[in-house]
PDB file of C-alpha atoms and ligand atoms in Angstrom:
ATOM      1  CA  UNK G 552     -66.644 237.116 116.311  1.00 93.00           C
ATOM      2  CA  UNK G 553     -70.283 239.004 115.470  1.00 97.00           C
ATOM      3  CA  UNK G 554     -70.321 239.455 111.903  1.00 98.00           C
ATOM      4  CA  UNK G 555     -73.165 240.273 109.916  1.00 98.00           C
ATOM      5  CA  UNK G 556     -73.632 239.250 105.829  1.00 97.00           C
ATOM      6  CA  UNK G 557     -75.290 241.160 103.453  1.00 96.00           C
ATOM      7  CA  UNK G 558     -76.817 240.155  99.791  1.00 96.00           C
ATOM      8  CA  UNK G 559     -79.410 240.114  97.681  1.00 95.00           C
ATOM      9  CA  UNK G 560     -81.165 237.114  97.249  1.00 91.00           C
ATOM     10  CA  UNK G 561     -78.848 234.894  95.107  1.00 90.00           C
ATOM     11  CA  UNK G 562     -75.806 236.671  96.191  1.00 94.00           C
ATOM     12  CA  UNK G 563     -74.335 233.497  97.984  1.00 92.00           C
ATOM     13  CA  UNK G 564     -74.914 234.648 101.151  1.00 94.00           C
ATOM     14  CA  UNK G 565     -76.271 231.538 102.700  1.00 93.00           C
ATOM     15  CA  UNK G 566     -72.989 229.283 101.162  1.00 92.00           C
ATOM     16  CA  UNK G 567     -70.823 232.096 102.430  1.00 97.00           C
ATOM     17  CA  UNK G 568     -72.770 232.194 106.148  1.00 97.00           C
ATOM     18  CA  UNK G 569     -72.001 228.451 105.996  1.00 95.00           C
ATOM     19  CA  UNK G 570     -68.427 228.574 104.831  1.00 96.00           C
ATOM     20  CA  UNK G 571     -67.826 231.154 107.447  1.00 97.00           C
ATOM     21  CA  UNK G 572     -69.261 229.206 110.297  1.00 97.00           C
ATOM     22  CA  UNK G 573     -67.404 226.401 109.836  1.00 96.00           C
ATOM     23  CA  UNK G 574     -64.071 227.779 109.481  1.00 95.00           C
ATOM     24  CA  UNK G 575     -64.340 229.905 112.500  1.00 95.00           C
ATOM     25  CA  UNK G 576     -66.217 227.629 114.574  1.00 95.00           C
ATOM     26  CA  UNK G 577     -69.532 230.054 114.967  1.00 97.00           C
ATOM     27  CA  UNK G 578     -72.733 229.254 114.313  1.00 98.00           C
ATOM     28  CA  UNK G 579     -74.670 230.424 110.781  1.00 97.00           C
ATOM     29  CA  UNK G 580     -78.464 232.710 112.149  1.00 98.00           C
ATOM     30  CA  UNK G 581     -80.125 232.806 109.295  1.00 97.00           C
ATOM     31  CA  UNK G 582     -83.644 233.793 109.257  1.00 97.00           C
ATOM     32  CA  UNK G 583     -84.801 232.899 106.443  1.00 95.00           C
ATOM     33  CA  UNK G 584     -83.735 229.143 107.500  1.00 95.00           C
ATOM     34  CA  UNK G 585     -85.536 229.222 110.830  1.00 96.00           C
ATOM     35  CA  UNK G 586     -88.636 230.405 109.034  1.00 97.00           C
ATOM     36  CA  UNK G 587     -88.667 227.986 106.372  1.00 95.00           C
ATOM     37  CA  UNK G 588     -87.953 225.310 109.544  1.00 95.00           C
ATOM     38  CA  UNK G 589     -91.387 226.513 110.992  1.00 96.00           C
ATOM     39  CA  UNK G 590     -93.317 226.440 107.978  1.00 96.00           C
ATOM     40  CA  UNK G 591     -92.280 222.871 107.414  1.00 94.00           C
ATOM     41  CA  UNK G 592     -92.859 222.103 111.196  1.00 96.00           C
ATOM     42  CA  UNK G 593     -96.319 223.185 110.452  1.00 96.00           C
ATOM     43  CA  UNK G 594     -95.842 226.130 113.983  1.00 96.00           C
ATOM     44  CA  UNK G 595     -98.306 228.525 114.401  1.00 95.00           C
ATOM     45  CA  UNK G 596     -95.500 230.763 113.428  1.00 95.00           C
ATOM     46  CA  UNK G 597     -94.885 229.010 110.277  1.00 96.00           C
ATOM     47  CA  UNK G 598     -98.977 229.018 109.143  1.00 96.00           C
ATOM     48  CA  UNK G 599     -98.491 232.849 109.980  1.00 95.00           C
ATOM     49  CA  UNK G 600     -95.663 233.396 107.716  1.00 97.00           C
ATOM     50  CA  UNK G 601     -96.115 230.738 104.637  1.00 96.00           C
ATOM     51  CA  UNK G 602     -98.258 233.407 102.703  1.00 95.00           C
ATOM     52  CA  UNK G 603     -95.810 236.117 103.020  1.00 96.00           C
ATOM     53  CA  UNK G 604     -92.640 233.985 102.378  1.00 94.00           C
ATOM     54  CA  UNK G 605     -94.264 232.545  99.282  1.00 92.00           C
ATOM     55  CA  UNK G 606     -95.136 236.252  97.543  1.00 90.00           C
ATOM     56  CA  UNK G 607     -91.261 237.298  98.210  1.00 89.00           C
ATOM     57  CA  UNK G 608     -92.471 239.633 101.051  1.00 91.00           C
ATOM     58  CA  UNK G 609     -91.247 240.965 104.706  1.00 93.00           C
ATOM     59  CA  UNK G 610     -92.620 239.132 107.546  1.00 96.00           C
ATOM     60  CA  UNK G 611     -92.968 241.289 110.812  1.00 97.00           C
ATOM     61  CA  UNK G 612     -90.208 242.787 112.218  1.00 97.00           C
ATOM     62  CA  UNK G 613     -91.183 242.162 115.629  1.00 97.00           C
ATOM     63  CA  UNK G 614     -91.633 238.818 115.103  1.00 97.00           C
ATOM     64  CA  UNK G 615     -87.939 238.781 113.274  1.00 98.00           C
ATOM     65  CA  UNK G 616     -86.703 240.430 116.210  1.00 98.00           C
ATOM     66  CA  UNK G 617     -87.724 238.052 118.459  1.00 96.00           C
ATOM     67  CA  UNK G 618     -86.925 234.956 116.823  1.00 96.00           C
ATOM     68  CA  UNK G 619     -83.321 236.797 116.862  1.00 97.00           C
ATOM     69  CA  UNK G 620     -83.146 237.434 121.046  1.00 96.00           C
ATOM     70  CA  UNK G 621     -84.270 234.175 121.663  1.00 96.00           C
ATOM     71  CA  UNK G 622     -81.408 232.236 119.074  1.00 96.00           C
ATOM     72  CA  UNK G 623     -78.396 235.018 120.515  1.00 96.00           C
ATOM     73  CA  UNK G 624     -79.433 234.017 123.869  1.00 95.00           C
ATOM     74  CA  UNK G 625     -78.331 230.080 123.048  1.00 96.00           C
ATOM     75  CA  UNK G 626     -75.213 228.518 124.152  1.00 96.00           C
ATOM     76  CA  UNK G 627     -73.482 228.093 121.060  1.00 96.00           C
ATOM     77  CA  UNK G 628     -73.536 231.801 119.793  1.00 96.00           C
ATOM     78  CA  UNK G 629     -71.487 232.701 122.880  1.00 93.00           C
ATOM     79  CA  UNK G 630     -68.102 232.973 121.590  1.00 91.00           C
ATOM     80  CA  UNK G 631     -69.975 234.423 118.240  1.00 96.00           C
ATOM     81  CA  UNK G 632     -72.407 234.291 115.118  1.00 98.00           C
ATOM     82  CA  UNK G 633     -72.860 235.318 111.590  1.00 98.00           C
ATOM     83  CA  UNK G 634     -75.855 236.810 110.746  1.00 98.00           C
ATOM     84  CA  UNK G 635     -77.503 235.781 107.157  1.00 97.00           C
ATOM     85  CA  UNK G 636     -81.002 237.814 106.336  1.00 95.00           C
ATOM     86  CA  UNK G 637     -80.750 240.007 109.476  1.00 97.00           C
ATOM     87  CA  UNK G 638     -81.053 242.517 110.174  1.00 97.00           C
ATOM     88  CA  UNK G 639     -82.758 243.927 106.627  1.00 95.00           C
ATOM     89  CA  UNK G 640     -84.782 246.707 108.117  1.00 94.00           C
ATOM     90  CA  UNK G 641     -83.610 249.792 109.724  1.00 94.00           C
ATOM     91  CA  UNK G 642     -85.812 248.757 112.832  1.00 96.00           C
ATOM     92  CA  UNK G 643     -83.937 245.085 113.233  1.00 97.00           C
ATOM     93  CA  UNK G 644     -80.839 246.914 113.210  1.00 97.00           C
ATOM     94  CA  UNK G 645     -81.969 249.521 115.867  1.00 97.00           C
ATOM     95  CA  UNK G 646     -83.357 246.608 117.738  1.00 97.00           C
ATOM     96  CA  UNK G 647     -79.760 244.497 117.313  1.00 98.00           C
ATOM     97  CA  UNK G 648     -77.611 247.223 118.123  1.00 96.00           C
ATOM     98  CA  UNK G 649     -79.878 247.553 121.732  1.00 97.00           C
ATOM     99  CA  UNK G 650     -79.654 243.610 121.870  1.00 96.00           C
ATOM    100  CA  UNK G 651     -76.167 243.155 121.926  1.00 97.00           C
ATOM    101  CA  UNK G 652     -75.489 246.323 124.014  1.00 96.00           C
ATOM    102  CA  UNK G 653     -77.480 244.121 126.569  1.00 95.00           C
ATOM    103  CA  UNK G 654     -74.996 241.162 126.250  1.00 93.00           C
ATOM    104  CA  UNK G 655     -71.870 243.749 126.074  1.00 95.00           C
ATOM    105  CA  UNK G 656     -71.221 242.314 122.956  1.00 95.00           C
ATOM    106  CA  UNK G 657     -70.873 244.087 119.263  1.00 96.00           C
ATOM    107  CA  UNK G 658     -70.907 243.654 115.454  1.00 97.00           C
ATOM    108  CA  UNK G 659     -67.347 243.699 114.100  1.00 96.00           C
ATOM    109  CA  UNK G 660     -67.544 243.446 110.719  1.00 96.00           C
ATOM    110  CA  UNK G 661     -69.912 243.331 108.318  1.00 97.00           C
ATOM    111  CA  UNK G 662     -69.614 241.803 104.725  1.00 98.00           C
ATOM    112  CA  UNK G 663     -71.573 243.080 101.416  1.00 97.00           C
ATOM    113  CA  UNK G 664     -71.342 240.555  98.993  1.00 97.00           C
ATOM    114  CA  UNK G 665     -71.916 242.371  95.448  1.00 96.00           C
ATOM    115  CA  UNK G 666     -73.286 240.579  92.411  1.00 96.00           C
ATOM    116  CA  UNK G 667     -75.196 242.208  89.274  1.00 94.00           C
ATOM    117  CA  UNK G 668     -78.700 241.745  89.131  1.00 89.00           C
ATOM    118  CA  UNK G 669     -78.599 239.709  85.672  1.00 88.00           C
ATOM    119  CA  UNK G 670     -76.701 237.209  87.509  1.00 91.00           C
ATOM    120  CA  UNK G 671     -78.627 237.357  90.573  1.00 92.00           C
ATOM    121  CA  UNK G 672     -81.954 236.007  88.509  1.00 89.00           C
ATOM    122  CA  UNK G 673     -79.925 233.141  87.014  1.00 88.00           C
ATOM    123  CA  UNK G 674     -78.543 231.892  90.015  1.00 89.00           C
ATOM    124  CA  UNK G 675     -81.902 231.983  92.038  1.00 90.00           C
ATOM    125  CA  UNK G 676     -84.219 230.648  89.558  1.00 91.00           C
ATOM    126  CA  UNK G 677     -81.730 227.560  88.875  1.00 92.00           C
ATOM    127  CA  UNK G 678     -80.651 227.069  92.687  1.00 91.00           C
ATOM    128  CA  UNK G 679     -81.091 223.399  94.431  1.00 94.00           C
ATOM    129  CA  UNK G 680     -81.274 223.067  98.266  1.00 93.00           C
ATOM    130  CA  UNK G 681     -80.492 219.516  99.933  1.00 95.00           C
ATOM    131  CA  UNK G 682     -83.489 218.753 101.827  1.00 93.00           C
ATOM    132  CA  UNK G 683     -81.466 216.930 104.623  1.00 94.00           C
ATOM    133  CA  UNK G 684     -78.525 218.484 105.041  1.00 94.00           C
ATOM    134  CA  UNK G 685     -78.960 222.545 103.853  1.00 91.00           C
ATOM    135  CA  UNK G 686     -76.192 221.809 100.770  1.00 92.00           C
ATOM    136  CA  UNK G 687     -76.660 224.579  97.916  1.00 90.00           C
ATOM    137  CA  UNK G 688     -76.139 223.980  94.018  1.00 92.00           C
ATOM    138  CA  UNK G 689     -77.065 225.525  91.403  1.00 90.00           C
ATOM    139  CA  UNK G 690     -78.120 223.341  88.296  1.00 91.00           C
ATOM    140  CA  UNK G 691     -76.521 225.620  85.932  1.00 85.00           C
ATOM    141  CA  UNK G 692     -73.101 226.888  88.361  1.00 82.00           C
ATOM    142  CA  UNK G 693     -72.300 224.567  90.708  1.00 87.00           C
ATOM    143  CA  UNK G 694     -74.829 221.206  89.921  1.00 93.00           C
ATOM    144  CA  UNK G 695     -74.702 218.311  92.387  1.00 95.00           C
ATOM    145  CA  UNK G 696     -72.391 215.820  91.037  1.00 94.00           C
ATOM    146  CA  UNK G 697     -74.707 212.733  89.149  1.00 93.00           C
ATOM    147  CA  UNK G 698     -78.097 214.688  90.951  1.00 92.00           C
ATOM    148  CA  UNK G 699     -76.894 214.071  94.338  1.00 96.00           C
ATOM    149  CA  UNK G 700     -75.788 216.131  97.200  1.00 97.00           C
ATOM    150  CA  UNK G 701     -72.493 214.995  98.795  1.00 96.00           C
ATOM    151  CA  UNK G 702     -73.969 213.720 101.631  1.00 97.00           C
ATOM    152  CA  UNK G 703     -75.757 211.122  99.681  1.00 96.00           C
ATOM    153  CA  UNK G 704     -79.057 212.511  99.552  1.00 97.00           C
ATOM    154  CA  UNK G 705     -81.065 213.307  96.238  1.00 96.00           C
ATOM    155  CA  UNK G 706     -83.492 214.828  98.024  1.00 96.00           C
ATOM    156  CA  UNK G 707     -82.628 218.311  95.953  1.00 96.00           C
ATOM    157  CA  UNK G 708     -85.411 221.169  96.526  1.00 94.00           C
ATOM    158  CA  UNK G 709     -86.539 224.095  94.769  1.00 93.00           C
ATOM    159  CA  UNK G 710     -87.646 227.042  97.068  1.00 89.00           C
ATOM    160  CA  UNK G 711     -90.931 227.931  97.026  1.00 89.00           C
ATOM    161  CA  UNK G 712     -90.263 231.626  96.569  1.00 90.00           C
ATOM    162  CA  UNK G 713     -87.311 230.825  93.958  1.00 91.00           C
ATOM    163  CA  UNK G 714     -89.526 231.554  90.508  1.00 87.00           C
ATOM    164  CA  UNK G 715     -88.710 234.495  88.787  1.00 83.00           C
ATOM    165  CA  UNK G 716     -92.065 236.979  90.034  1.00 85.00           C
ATOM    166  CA  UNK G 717     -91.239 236.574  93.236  1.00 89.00           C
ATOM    167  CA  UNK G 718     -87.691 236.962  92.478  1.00 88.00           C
ATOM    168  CA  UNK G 719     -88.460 240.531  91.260  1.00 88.00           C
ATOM    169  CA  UNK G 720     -90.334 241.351  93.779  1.00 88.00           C
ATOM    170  CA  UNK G 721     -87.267 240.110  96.739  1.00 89.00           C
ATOM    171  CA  UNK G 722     -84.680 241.599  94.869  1.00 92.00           C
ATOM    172  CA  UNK G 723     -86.629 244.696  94.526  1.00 91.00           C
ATOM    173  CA  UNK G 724     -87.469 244.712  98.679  1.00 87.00           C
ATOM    174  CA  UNK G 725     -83.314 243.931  98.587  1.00 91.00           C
ATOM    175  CA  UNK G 726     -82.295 246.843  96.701  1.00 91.00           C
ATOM    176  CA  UNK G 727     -84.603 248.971  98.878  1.00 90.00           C
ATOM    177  CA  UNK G 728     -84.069 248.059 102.168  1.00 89.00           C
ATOM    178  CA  UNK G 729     -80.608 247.792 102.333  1.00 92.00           C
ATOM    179  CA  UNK G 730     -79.569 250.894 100.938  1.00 92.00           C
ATOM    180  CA  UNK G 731     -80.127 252.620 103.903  1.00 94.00           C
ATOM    181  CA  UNK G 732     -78.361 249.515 106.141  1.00 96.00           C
ATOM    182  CA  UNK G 733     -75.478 249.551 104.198  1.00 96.00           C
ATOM    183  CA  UNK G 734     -75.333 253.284 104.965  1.00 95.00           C
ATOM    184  CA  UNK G 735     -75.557 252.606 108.762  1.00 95.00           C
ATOM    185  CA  UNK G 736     -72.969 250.314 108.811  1.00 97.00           C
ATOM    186  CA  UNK G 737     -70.347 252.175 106.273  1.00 96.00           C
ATOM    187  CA  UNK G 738     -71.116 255.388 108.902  1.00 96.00           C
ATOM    188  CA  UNK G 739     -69.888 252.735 111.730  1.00 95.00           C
ATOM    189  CA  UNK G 740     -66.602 251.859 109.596  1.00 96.00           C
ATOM    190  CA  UNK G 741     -67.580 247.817 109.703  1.00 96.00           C
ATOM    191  CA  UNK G 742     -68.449 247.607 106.086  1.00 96.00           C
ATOM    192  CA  UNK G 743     -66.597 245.663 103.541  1.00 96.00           C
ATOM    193  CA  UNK G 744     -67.865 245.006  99.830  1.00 96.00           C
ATOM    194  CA  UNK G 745     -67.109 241.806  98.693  1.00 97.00           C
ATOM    195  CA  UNK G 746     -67.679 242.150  94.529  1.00 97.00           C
ATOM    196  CA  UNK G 747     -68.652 238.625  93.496  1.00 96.00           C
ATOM    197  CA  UNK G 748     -70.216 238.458  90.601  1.00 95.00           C
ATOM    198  CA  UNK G 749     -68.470 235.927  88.119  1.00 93.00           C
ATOM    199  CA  UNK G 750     -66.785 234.125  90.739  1.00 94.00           C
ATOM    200  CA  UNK G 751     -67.277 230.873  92.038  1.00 92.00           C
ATOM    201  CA  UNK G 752     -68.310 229.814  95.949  1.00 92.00           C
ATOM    202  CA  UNK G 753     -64.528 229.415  96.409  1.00 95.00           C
ATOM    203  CA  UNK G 754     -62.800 232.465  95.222  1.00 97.00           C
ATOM    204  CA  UNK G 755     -65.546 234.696  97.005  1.00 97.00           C
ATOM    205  CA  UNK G 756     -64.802 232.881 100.198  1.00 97.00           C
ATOM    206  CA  UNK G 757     -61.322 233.710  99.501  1.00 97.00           C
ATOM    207  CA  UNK G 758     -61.794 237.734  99.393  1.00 97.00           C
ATOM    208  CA  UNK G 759     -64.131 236.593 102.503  1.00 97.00           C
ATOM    209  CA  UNK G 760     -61.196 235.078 104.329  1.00 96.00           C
ATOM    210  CA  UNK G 761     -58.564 238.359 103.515  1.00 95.00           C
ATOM    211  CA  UNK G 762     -61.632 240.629 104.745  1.00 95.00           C
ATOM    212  CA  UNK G 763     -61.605 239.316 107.714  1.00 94.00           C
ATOM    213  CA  UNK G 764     -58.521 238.357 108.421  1.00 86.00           C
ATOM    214  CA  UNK G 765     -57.497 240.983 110.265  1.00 75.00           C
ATOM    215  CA  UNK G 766     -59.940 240.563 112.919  1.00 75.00           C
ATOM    216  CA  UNK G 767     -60.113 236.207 113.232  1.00 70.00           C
ATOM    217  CA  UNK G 768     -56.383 236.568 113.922  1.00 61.00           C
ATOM    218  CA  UNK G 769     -56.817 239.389 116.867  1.00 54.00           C
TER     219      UNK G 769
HETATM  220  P1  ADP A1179     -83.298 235.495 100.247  1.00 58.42           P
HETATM  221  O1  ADP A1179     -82.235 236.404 100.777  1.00 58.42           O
HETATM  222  O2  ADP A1179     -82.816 234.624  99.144  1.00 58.42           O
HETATM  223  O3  ADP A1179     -84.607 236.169  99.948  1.00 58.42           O
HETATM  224  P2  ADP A1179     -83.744 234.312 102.889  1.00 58.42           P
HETATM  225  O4  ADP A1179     -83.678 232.868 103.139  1.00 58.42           O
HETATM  226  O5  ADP A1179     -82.777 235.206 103.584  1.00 58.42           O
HETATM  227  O6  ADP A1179     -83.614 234.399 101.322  1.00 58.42           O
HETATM  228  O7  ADP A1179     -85.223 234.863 103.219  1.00 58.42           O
HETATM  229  C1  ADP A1179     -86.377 234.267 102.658  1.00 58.42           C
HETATM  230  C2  ADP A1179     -87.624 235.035 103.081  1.00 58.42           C
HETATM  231  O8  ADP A1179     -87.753 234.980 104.531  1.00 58.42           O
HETATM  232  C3  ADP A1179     -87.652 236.526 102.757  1.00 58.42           C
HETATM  233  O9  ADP A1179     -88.101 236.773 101.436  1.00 58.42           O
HETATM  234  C4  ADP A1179     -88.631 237.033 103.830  1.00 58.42           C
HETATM  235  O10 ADP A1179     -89.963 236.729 103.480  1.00 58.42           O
HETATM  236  C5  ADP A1179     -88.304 236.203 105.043  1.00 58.42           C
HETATM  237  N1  ADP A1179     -87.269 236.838 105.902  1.00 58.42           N
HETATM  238  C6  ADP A1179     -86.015 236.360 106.142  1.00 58.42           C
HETATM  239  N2  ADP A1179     -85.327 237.179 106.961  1.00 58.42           N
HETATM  240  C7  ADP A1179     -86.156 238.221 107.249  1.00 58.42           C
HETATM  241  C8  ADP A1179     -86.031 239.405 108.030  1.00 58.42           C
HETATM  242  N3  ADP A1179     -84.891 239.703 108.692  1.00 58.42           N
HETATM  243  N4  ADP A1179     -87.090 240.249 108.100  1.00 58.42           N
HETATM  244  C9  ADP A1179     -88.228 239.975 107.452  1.00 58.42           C
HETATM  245  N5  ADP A1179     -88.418 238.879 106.694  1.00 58.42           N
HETATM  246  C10 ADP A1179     -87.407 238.004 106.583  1.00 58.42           C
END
């Protein structure tokens, strides 16, 4: 299944990408991931990008783009992927459509995960990333139980671009840009809003699961 998940930043988009995966066996793109992997990897791609990351801002979409035809063309996304922080300009959804037209392949559904912005500030500013296994808490939400994540590591991060100015600025880009994707995909009948704010990781992915439901069971 090719699904693609919206969300502002702090929406839960990357524990939903993750919940998804796993339960239908596809592999989680996200972007912002891979680019945080090169920055840490130290790439020439990641010395290009640390600036722009770090002031909440858009890196290329070219480079974006290609990032994304070189991680569909893997093994694994064969059978299926869902997409987390792609496409978030009009041009990386031009560029997808013509990319999976290539493989014969389509989106099928694509998930808009809908929180209010008051939340969306208190989630990102207080959320916790597992440095060795990708595990999200939140510190005020969903903490890790006694500071650790359940994999055993206390190795809890703070993003770089998680403090509230650059917050602003990403949910500001957010609201922006993806006005005029969600518009493209409502046109194209594949959008579903998933309203989430108040709700915990668990009873989103449970509107998740009935949302698509109808198409993981075809
Ligand atoms: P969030 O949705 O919380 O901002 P992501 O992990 O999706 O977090 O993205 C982090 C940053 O990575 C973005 O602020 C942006 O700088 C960059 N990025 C991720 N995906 C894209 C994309 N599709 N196009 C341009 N920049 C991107």
């Amino acid at each position: 299944m090719e699904l693609i998940l919206f969300g502002a930043p702090g929406s839960g988009k990357g524990t939903q990408a993750k919940k998804i995966a796993a339960w239908l066996g596809i592999p989680q793109i996200s972007t912002g991931d891979i680019l945080r992997g090169e920055i840490q990897k130290g790439s020439s791609i990641g010395l290009q990008v640390k600036e722009i990351l770090a002031g909440g801002n858009l890196v290329s979409d070219a480079l974006v783009i290609e990032m994304i035809r070189a991680r569909l063309a893997e093994e694994d996304c064969q059978k299926g992927f869902v997409l987390d922080g792609f496409p978030r300009t009009e041009a990386q959804a031009t560029a997808l459509d013509l990319l999976l037209e290539e493989m014969g392949r389509s989106i099928q559904c694509v998930l808009s995960l809908d929180v209010s912005e008051e939340e969306l500030v208190a989630r990102i500013t207080k959320r916790q990333t597992c440095g060795k296994c990708g595990a999200i808490y939140n510190t005020q939400f969903s903490p890790a139980p006694n500071g650790r994540c359940t994999c055993g590591s206390d190795d809890l991060r703070v993003r770089a671009d998680d403090n509230e100015e650059t917050v602003r600025n990403r949910l500001q880009n957010y609201a922006e840009s993806s006005e005029i994707l969600i518009k493209v995909y409502e046109k194209k009948n594949l959008l579903s809003h998933i309203e989430s704010t108040g709700l915990t990781p668990d009873q989103v992915f449970t509107k998740v699961r009935e949302a698509l439901g109808h198409i993981a069971h075809e």
